[in-house]
mmCIF file of C-alpha atoms in Angstrom:
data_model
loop_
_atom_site.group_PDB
_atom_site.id
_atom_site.type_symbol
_atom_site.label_atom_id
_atom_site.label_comp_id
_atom_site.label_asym_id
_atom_site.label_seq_id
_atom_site.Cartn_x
_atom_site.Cartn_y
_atom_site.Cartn_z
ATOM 1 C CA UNK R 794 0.000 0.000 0.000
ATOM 2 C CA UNK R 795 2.602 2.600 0.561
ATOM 3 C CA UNK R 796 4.435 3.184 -2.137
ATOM 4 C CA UNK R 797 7.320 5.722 -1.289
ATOM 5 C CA UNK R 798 9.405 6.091 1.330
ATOM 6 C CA UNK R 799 11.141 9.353 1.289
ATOM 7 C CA UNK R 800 10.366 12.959 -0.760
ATOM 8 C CA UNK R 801 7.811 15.539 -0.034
ATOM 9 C CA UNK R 802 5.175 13.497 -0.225
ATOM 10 C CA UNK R 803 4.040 9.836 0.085
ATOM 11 C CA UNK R 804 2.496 8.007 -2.978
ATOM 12 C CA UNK R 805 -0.281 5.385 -1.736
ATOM 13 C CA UNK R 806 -2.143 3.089 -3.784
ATOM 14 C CA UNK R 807 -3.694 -0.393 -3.412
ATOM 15 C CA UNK R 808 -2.184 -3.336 -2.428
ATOM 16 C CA UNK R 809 -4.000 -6.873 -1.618
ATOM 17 C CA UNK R 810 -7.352 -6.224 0.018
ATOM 18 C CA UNK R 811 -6.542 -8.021 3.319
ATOM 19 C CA UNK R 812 -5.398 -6.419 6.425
ATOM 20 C CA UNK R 813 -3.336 -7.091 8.769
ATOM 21 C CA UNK R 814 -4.092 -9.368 11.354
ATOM 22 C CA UNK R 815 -4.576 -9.305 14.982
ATOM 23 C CA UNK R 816 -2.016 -11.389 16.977
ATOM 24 C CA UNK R 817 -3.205 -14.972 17.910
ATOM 25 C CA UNK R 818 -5.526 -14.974 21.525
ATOM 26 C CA UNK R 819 -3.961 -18.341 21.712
ATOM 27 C CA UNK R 820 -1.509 -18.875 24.947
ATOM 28 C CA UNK R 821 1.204 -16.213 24.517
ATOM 29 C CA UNK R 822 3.466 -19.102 26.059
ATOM 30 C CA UNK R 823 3.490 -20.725 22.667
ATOM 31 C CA UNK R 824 4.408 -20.662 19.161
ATOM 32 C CA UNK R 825 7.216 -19.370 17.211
ATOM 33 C CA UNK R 826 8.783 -16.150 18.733
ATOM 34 C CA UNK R 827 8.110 -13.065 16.238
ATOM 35 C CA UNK R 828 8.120 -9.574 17.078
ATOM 36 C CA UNK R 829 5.133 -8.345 18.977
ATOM 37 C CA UNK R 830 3.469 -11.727 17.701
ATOM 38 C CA UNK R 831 3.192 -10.110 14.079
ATOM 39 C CA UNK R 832 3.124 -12.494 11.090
ATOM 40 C CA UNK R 833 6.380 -13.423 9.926
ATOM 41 C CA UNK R 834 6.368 -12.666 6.217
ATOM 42 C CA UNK R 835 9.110 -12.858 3.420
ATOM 43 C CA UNK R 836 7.119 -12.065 1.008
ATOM 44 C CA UNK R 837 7.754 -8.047 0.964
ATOM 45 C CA UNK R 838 4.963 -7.276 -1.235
ATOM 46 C CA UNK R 839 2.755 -8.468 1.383
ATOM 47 C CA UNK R 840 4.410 -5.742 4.401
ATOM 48 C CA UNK R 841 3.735 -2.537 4.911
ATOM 49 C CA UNK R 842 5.572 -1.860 7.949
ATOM 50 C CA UNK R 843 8.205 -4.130 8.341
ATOM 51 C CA UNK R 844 9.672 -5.535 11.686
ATOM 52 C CA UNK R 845 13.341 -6.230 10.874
ATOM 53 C CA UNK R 846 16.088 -7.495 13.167
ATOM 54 C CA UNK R 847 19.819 -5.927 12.249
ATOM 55 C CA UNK R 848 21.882 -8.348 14.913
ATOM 56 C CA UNK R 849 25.567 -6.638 14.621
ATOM 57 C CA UNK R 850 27.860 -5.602 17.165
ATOM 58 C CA UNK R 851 31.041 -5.111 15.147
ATOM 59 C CA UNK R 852 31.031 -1.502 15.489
ATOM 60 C CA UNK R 853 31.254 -1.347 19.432
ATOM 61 C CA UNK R 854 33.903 0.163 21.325
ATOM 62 C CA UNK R 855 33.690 -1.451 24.615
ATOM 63 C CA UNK R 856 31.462 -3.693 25.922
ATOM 64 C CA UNK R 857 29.855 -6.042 23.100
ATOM 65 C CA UNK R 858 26.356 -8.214 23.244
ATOM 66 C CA UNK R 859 23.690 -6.043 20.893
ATOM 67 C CA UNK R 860 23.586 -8.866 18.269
ATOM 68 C CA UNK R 861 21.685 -10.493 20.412
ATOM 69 C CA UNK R 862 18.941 -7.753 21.095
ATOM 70 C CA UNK R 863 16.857 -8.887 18.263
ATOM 71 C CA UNK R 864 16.642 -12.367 19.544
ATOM 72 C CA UNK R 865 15.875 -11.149 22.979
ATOM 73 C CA UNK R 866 13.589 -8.171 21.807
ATOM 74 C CA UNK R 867 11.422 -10.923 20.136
ATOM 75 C CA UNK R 868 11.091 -13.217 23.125
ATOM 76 C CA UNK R 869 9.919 -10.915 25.952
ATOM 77 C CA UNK R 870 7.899 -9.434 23.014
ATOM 78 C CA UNK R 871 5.943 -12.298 22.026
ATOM 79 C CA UNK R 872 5.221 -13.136 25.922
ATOM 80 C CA UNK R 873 4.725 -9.709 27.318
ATOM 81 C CA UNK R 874 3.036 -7.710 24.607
ATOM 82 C CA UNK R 875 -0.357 -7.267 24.173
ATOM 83 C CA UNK R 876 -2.028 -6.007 20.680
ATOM 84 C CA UNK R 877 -3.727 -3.002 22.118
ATOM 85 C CA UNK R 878 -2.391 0.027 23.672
ATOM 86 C CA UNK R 879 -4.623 2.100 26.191
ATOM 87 C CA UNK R 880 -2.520 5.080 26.052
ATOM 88 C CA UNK R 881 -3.233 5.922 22.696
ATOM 89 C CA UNK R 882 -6.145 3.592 21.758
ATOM 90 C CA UNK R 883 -4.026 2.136 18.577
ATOM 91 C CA UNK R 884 -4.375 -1.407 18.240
ATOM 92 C CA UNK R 885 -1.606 -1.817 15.074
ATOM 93 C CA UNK R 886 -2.065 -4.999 14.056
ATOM 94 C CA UNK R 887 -5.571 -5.179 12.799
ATOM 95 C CA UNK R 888 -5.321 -1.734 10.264
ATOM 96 C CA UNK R 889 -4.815 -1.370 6.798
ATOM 97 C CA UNK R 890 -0.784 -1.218 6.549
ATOM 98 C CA UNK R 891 0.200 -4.707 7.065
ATOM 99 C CA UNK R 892 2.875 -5.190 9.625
ATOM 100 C CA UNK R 893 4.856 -8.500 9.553
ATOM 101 C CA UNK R 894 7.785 -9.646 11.025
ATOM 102 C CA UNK R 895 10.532 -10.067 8.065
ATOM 103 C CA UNK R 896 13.202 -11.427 10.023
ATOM 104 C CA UNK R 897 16.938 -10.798 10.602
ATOM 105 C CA UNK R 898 18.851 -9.083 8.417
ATOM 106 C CA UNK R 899 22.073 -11.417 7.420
ATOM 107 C CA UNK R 900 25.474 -9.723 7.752
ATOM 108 C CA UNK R 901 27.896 -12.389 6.188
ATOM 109 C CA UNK R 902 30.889 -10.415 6.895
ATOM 110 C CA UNK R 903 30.849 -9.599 10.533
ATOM 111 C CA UNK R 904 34.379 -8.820 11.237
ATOM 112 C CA UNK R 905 34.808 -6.638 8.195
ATOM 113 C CA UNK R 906 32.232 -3.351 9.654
ATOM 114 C CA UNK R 907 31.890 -1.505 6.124
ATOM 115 C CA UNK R 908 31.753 -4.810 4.610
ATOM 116 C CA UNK R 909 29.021 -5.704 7.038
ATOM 117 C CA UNK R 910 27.340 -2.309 6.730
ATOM 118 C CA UNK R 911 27.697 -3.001 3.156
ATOM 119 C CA UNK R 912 25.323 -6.211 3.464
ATOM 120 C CA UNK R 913 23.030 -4.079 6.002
ATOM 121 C CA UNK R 914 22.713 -1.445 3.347
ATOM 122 C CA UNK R 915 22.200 -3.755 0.487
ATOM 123 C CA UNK R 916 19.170 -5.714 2.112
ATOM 124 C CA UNK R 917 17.636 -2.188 3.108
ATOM 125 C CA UNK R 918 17.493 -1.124 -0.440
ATOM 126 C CA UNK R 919 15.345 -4.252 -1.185
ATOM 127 C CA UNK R 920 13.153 -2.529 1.539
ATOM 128 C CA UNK R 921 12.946 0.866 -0.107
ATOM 129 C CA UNK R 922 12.499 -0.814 -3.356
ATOM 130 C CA UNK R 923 9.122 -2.661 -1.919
ATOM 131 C CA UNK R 924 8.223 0.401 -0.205
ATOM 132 C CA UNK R 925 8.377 -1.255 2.906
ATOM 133 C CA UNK R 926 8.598 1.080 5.605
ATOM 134 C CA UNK R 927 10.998 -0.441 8.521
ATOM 135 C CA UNK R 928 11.053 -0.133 11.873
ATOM 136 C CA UNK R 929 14.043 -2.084 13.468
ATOM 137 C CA UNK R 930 16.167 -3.670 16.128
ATOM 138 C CA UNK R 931 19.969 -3.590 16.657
ATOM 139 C CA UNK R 932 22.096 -4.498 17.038
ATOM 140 C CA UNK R 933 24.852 -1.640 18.082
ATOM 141 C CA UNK R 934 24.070 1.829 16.948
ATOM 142 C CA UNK R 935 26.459 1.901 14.058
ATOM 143 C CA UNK R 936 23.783 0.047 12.165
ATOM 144 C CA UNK R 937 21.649 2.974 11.416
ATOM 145 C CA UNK R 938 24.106 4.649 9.093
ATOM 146 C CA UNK R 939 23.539 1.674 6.096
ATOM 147 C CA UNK R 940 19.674 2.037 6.832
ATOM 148 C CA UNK R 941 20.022 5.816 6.361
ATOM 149 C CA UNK R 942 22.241 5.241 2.985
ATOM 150 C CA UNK R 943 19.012 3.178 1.867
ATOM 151 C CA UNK R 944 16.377 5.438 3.283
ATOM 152 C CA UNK R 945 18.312 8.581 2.141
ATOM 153 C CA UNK R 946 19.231 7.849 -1.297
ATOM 154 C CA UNK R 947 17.292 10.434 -2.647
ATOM 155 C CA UNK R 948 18.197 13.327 -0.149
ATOM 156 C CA UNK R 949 18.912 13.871 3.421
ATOM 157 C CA UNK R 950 16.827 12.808 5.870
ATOM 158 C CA UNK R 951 16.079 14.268 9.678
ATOM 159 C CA UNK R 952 15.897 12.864 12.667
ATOM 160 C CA UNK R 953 14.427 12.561 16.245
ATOM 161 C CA UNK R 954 17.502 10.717 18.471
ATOM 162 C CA UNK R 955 17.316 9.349 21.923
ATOM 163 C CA UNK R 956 20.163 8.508 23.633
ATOM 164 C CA UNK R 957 22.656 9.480 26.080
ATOM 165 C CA UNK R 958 25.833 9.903 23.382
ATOM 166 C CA UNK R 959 25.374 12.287 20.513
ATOM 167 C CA UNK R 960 27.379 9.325 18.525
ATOM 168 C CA UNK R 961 28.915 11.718 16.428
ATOM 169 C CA UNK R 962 32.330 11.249 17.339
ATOM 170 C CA UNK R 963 35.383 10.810 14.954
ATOM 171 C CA UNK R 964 38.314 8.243 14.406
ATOM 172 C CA UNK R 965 38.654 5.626 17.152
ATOM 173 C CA UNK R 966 41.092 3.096 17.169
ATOM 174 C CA UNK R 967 41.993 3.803 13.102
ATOM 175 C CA UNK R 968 38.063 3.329 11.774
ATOM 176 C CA UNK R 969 35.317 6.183 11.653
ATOM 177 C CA UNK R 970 33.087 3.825 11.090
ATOM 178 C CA UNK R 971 31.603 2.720 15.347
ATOM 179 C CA UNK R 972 29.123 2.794 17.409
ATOM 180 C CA UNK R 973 29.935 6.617 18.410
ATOM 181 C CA UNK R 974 30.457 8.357 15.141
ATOM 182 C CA UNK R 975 27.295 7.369 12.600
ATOM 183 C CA UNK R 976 25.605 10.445 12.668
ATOM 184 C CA UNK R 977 28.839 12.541 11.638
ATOM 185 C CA UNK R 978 29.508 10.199 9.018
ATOM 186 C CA UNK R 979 26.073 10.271 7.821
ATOM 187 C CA UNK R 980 26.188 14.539 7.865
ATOM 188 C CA UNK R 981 29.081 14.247 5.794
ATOM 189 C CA UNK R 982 27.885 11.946 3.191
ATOM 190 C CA UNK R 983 24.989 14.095 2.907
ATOM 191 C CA UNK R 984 22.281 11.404 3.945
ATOM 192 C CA UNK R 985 21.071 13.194 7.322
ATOM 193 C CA UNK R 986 20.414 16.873 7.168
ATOM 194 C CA UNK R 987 22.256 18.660 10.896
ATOM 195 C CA UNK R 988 19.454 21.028 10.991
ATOM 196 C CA UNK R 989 16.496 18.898 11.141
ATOM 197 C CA UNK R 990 18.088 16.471 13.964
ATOM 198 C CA UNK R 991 17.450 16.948 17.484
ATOM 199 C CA UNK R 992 19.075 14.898 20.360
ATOM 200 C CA UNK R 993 17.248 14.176 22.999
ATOM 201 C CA UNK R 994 18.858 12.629 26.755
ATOM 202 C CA UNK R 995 22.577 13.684 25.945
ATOM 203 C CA UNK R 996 24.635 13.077 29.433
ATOM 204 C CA UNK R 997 27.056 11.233 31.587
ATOM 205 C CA UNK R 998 31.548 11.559 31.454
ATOM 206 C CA UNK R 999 32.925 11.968 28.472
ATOM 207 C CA UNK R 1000 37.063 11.740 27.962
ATOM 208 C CA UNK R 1001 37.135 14.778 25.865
ATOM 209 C CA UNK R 1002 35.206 17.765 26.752
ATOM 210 C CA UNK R 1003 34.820 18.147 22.781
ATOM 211 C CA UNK R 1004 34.033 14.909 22.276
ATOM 212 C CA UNK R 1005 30.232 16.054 20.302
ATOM 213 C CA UNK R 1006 31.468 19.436 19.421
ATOM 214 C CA UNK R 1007 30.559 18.544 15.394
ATOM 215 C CA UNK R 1008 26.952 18.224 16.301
ATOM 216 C CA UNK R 1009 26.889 22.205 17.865
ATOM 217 C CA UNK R 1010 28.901 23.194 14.775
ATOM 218 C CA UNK R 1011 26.799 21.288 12.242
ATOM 219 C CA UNK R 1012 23.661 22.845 13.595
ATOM 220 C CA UNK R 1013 22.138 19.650 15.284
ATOM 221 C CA UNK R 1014 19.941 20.756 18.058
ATOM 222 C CA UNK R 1015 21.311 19.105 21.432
ATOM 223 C CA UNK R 1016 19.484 18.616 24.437
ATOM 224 C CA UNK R 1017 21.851 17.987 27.549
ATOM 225 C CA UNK R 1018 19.779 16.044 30.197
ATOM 226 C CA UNK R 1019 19.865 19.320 32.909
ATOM 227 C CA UNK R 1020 18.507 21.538 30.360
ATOM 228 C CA UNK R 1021 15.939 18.958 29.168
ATOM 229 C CA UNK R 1022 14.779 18.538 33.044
ATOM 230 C CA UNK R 1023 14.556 22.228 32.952
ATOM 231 C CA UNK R 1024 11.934 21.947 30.135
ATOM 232 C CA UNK R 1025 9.990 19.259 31.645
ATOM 233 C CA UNK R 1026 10.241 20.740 35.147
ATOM 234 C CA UNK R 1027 8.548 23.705 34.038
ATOM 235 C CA UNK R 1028 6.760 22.855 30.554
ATOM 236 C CA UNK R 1029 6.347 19.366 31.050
ATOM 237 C CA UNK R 1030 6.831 16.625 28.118
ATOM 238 C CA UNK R 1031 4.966 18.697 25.865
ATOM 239 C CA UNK R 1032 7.928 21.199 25.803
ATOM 240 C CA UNK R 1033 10.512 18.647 24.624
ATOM 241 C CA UNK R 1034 7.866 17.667 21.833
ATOM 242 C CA UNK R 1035 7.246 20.985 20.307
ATOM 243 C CA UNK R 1036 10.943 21.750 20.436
ATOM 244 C CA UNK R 1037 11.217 18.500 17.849
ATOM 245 C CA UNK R 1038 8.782 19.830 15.939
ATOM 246 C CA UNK R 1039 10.586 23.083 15.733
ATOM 247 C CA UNK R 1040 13.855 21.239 14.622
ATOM 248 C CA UNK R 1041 12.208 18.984 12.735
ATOM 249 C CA UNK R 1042 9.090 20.126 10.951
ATOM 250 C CA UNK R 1043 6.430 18.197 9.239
ATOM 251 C CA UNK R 1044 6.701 18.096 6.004
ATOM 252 C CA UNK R 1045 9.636 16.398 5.133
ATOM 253 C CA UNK R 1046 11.346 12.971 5.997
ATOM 254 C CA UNK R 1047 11.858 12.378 9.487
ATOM 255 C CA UNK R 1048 13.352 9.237 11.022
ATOM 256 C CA UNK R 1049 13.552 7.936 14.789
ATOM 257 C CA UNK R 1050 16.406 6.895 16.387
ATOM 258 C CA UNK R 1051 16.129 5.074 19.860
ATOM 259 C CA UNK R 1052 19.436 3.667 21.558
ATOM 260 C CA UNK R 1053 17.765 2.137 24.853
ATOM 261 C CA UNK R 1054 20.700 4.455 27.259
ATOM 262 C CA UNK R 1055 18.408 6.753 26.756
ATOM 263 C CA UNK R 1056 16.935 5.639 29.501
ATOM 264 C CA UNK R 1057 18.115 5.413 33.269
ATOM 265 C CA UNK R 1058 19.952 2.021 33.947
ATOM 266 C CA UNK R 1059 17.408 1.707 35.847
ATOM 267 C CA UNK R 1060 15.019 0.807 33.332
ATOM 268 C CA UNK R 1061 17.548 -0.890 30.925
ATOM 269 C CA UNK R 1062 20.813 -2.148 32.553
ATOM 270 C CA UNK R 1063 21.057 -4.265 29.964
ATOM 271 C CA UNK R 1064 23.078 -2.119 27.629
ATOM 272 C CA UNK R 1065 27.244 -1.686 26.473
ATOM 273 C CA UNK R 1066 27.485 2.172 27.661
ATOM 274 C CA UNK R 1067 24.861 2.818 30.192
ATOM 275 C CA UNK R 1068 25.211 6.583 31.935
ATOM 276 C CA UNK R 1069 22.925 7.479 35.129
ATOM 277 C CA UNK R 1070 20.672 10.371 35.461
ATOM 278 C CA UNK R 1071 18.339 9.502 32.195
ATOM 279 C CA UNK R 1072 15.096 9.379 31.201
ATOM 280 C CA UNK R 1073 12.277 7.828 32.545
ATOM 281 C CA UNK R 1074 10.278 4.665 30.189
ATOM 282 C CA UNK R 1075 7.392 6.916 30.770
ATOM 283 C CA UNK R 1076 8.695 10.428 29.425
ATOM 284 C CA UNK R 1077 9.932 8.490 26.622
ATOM 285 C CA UNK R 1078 6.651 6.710 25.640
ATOM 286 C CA UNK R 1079 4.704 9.815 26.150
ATOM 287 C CA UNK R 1080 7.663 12.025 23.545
ATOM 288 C CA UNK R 1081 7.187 9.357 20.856
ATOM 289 C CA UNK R 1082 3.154 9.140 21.073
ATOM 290 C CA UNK R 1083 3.882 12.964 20.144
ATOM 291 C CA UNK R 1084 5.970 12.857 17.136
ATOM 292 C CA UNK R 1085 2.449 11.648 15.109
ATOM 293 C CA UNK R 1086 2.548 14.661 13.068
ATOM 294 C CA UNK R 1087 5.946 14.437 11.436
ATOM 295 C CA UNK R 1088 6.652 12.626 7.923
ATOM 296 C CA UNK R 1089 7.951 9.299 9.579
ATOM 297 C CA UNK R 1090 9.546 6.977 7.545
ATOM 298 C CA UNK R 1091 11.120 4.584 10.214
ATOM 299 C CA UNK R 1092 12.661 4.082 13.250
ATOM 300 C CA UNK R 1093 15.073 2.005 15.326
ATOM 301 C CA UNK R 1094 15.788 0.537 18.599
ATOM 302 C CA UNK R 1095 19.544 -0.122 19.338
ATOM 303 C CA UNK R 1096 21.762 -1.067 21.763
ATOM 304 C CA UNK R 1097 19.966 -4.085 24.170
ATOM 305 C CA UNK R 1098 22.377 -6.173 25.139
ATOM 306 C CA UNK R 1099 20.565 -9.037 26.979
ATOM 307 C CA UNK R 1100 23.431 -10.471 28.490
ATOM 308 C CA UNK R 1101 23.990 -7.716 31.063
ATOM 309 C CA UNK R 1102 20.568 -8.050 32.025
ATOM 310 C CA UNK R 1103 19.576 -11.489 33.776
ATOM 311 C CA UNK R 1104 16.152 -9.618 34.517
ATOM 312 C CA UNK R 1105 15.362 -9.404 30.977
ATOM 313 C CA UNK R 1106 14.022 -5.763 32.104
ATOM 314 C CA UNK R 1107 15.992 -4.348 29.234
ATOM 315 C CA UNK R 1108 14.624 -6.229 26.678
ATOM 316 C CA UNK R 1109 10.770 -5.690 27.584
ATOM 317 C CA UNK R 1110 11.361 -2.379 27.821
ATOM 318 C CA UNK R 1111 12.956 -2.108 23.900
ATOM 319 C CA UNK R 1112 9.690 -4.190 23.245
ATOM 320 C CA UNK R 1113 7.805 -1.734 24.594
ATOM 321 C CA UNK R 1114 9.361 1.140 22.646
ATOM 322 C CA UNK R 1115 9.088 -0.815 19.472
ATOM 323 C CA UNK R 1116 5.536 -1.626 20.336
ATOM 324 C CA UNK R 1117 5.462 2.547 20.651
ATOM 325 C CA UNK R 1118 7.297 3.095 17.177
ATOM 326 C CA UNK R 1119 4.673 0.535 15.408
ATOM 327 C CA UNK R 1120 1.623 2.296 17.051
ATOM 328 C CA UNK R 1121 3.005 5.734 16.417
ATOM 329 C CA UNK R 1122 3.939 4.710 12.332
ATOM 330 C CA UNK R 1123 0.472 3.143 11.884
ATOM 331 C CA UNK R 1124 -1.881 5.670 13.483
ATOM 332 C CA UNK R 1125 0.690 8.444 11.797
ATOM 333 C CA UNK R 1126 0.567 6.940 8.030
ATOM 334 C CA UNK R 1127 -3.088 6.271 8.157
ATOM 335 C CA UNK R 1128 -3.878 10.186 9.212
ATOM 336 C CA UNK R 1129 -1.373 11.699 6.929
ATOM 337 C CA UNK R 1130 -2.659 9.273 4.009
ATOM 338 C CA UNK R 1131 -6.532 9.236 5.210
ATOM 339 C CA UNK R 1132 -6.417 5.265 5.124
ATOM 340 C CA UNK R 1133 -9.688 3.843 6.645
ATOM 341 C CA UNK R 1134 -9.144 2.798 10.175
ATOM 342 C CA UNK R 1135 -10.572 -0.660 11.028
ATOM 343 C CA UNK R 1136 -12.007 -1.086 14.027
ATOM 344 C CA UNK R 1137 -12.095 0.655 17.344
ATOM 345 C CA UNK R 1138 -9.127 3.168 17.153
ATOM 346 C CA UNK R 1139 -10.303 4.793 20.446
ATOM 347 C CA UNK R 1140 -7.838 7.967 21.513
ATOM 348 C CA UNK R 1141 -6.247 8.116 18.439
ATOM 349 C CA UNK R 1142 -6.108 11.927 18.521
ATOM 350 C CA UNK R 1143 -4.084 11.590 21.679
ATOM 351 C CA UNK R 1144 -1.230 11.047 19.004
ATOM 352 C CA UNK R 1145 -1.578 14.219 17.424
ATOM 353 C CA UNK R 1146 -0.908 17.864 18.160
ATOM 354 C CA UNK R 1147 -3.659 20.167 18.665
ATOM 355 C CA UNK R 1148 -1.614 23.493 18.362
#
């Protein structure tokens, strides 16, 4: 059904007439592990919105364990994850866009990083190509860069990013290419555009006190966590969102970017670089229910790493944001494109700015 990914507009037309389908009411105990229960589907002219697994580490520079937050993510997600959410009133499953589980993407050359981003990129294109709109799960955050070179092949792109590292660092260890440094590479091959990203969360001891100096001078709009309490303290969560809109806009192609430190280890231990003093799950479900206005054409959750975790707290919670991203994408794409809702779609509105 959708038909373009990225441009000033988004093409629709008809696909097969059946919908989506509501995850199985059978015991959530069983069956195959998929992503929130979707379908699993390799078929891509079947998927609209495609739940996609990118498990690759090779680009972290300390502690390792993201390839398998895909793996994890899935699990807890099949178990814990119910098909309708009462903060919004989306249920996601049983709409028009047709979300499926697609699987893992394959990186044959994991201890060659631009070979494997090479692989990530390549299987991305296929993605564009379908007009599959993606929303996936790392993996380490290097892996957005080859999704942006597929999602941004026909201009830059901006972006809403969580996280507690601006990851736009420079050469470490004799390779540009890491965990820390996509987003500068990605500014300088022209995929992501400086002054339509905003980073949201930014905190914790750095070893260089200009170690995310290129995203002030690029024009990226940063948000340190003291000044982002400031705005919450006195504006509440409704601040932080109409700042992204102001960086951000509506009109043209806007991706989210979630890297689970974010959040206060709190909530998500289970990750290679936490840093204390971070968001709450809550302020971070309630800014991406807001973001239902912008041109989304994806997102990602990086960065679980289940093995530092024996809770499996981290991993639920990614679930949870992912379960966030796909209500946020569906409800979004079916306003901006007038698709027919089916069913009960309840607070729906809730997603959507009123100012």
């Amino acid at each position: 059904m959708l038909r373009s990914l990225v441009g000033s507009e988004m093409c629709i037309r008809d696909r097969h007439s059946c919908t989506s389908t509501v995850p199985s009411a059978t015991h959530r105990f069983s069956g195959l592990a998929t992503f929130l229960r979707a379908p699993h589907e390799t078929d891509l002219s079947k998927v609209d919105i495609g739940l996609v697994g990118v498990p690759y580490d090779g680009g972290v520079t300390n502690r390792p364990g993201a390839r398998y937050g895909p793996r994890a993510v899935r699990d807890v997600s099949t178990n814990l994850i119910r098909p309708y959410n009462q903060g919004t009133g989306v249920s996601p499953h049983g709409q028009k866009l047709r979300v499926c589980d697609i699987g893992d993407v394959v990186v044959e050359t994991p201890f060659n990083i631009e070979a494997a981003h090479q692989c990530i990129e390549d299987q991305y294109h296929r993605l564009v190509d379908s007009q599959v709109i993606p929303i996936s799960v790392g993996g380490d955050h290097s892996v957005t860069l080859p999704i942006f070179r597929a999602l941004a092949r026909d201009g830059p792109i901006g972006m809403v990013h969580f996280d507690a590292h601006c990851d736009t660092g420079d050469d470490y260890s004799g390779s540009k290419f890491h965990h820390g440094s996509p987003f500068k590479v990605a500014v300088d091959e022209g995929l992501l555009d400086p002054k339509r990203t905003i980073q949201i969360g930014i905190r914790g001891s750095v070893g260089d006190p200009d170690l995310w100096r290129f995203s002030h001078d690029s024009g990226m709009r940063v948000l340190y966590m003291d000044e982002l309490y400031d705005m919450i303290r006195t504006g509440g969560v409704q601040s932080v969102i109409d700042e992204a809109y102001r960086v951000c806009g509506t009109d043209l192609p806007t991706y989210v970017s979630f890297d689970v430190d974010a959040l206060d280890p709190v909530y998500t231990p289970g990750t290679g670089t936490p840093e204390v003093g971070g968001l709450s799950v809550l302020e971070a479900q309630l800014m991406i229910r807001g973001l239902g206005d912008m041109n989304l054409i994806g997102a990602d959750l990086v960065e679980v790493a289940p093995e530092y975790d024996p809770t499996t707290n981290t991993a639920f919670v990614g679930g949870q944001m992912v379960f966030e991203f796909l209500c946020l994408l569906q409800a979004s794409l079916q306003q901006r494109h007038k698709i027919p809702h089916q069913g009960k779609m309840g607070a729906i509105q809730k997603l959507f700015r009123t100012s």
